[in-house]
Short mmCIF file of C-alpha atoms in Angstrom, two decimals:
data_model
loop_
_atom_site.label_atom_id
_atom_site.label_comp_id
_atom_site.label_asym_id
_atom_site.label_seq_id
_atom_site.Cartn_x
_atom_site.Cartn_y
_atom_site.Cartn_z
CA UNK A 1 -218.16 -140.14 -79.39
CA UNK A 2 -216.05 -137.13 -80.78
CA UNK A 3 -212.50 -138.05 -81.64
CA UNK A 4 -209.23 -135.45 -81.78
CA UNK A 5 -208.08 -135.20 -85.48
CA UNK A 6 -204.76 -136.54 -85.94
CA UNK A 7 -203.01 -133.93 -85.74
CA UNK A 8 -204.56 -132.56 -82.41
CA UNK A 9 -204.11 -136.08 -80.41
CA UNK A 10 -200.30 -135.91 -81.06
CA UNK A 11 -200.19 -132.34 -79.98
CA UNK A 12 -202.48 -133.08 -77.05
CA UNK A 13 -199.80 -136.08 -76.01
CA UNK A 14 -196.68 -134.47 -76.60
CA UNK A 15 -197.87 -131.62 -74.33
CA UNK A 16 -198.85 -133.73 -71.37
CA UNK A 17 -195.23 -135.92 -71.70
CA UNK A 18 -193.56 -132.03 -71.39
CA UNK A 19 -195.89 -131.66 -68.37
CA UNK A 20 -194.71 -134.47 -66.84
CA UNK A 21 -190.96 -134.26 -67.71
CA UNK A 22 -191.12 -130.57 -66.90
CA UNK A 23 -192.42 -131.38 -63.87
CA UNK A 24 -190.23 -134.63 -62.63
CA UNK A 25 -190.01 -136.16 -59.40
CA UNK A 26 -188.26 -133.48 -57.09
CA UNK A 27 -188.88 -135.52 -53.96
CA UNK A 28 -185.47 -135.10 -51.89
CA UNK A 29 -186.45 -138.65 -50.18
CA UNK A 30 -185.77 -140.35 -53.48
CA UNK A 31 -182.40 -138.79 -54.16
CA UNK A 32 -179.35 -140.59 -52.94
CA UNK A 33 -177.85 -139.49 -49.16
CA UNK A 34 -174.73 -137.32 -50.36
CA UNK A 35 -171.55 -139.55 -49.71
CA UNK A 36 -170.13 -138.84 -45.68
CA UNK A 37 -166.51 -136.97 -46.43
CA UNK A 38 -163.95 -138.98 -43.81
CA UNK A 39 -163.31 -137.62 -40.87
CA UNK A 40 -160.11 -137.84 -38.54
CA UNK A 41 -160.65 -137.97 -35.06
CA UNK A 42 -158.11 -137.23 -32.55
CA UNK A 43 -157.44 -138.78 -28.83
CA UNK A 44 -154.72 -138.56 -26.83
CA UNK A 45 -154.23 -141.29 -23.71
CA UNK A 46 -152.75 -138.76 -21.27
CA UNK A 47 -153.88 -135.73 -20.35
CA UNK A 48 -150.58 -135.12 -18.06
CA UNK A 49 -147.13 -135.72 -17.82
CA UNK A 50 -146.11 -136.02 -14.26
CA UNK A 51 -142.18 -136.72 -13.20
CA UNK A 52 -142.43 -136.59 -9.93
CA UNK A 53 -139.30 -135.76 -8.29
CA UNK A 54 -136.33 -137.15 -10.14
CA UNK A 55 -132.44 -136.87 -8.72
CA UNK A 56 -130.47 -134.31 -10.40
CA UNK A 57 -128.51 -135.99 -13.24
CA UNK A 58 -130.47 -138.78 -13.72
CA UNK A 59 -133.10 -139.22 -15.95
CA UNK A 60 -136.77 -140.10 -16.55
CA UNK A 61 -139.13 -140.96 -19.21
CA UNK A 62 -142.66 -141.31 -19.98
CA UNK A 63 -144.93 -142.26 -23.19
CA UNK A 64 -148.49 -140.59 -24.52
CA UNK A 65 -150.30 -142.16 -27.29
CA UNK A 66 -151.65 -139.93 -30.09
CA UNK A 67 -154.39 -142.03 -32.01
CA UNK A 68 -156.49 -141.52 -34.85
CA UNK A 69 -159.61 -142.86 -33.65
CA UNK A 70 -161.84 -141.23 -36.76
CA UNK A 71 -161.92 -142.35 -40.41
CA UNK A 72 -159.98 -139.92 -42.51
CA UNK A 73 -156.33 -139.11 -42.37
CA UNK A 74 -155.06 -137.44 -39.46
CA UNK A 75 -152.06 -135.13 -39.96
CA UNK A 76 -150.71 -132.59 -37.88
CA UNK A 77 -146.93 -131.71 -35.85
CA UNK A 78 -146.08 -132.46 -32.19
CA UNK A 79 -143.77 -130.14 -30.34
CA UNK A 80 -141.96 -129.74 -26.78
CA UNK A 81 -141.81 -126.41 -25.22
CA UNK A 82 -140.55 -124.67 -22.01
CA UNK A 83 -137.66 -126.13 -19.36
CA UNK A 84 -134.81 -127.30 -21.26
CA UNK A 85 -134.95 -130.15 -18.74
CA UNK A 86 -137.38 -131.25 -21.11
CA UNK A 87 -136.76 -133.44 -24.33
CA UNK A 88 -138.95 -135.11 -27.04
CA UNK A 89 -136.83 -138.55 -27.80
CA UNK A 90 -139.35 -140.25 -29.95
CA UNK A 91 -142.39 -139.53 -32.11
CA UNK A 92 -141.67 -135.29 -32.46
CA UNK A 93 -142.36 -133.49 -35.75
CA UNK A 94 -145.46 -134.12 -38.25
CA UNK A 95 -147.30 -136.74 -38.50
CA UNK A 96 -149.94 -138.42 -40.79
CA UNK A 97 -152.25 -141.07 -38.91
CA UNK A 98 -154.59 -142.95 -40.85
CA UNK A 99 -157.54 -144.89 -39.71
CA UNK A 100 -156.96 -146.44 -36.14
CA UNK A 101 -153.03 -145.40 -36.56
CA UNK A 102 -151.51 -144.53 -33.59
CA UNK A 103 -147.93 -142.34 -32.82
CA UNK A 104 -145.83 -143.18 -29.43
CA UNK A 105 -144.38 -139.57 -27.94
CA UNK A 106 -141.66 -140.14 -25.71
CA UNK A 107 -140.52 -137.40 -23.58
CA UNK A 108 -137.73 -137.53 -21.18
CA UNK A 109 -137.27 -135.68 -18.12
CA UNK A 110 -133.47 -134.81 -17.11
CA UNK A 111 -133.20 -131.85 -14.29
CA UNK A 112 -129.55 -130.66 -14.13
CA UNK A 113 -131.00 -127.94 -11.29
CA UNK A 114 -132.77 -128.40 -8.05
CA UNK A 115 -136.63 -127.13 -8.05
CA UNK A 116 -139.56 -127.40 -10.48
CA UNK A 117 -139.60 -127.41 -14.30
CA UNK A 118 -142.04 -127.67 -16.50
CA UNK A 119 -143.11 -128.64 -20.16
CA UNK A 120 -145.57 -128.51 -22.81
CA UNK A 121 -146.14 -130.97 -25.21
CA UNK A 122 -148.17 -129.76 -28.33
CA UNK A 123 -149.98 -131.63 -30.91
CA UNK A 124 -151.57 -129.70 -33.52
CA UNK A 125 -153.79 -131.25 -35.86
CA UNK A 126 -157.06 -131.39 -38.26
CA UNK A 127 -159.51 -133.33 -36.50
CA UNK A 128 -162.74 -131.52 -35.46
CA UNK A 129 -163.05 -133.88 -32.26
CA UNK A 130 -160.81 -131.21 -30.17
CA UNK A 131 -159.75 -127.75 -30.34
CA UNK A 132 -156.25 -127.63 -32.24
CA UNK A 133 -153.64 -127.71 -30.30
CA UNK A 134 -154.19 -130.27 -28.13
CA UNK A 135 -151.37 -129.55 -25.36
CA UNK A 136 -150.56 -131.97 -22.43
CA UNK A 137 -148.13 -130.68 -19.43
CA UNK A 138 -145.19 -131.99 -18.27
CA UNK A 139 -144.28 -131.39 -14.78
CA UNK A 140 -141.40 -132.62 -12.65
CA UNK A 141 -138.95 -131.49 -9.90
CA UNK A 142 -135.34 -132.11 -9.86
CA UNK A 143 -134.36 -133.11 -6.40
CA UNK A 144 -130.85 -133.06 -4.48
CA UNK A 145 -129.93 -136.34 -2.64
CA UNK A 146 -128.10 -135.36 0.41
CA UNK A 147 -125.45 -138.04 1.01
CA UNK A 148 -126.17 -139.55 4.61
CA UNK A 149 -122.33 -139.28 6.83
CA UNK A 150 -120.23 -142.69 6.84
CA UNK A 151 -122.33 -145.08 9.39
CA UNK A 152 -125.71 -142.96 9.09
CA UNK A 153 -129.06 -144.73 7.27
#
């Protein structure tokens, strides 16, 4: 049986251990899934605001829920535009929701003039869920009670 000098059988190993290092185990199935990044995901509870017909000078209000429904940090701005009959009392300017968070909007309806009016109430934001903004509209009339005559329903 013929046998490597000394010399050769050490420079026989060391080349097939840089074979196999060189080569390594490039198998994507045994490398770790890359961490998920979190993501915020946005819902809103209403997709309208609708007053009805409220009596000039008085006033109503109603509520939408902006929640956070994703896993990241939800930030973005709400805003109120159009009839000045219109008015954000709670829950207006930025926001930063985090996981399952939630922000009450309040807007309040108070026609001074007879007729229709409406609103828009924008929520920007950095979710991927739904195109940015998200806008829900606020309609309502402002109605004139005429006074029935003394002895008249």
């Amino acid at each position: 049986m013929y046998q490597l000098p000394p010399l050769r059988a050490f420079l026989a190993t060391l080349l097939v251990a840089a074979f196999l290092v060189a080569c390594g185990d490039d198998d994507p199935a045994s490398e770790p899934p890359p961490a998920d990044e979190p993501e915020p995901r946005i819902s809103v509870d209403v997709s309208n605001l609708d007053f009805g017909a409220v009596d000039v000078g008085e006033v109503a209000e109603q509520t939408a829920e902006v929640r956070n429904v994703g896993d990241g940090t939800l930030s973005g701005e709400i805003t109120l535009s159009g009839s000045a009959a219109y008015e954000l009392t709670a829950g207006s300017g930025s926001f930063s929701l985090g996981e399952g968070a939630t922000r009450e909007v309040t807007v309040r309806f108070a026609p001074e003039d007879e007729g229709a009016a409406e609103a828009e109430l924008r929520i920007t934001h950095g979710a991927d869920n739904e195109a940015s903004p998200v806008t829900v509209p606020a309609i309502g009339e402002g109605r004139i009670q005429i006074a029935s005559p003394p002895g008249r329903p």
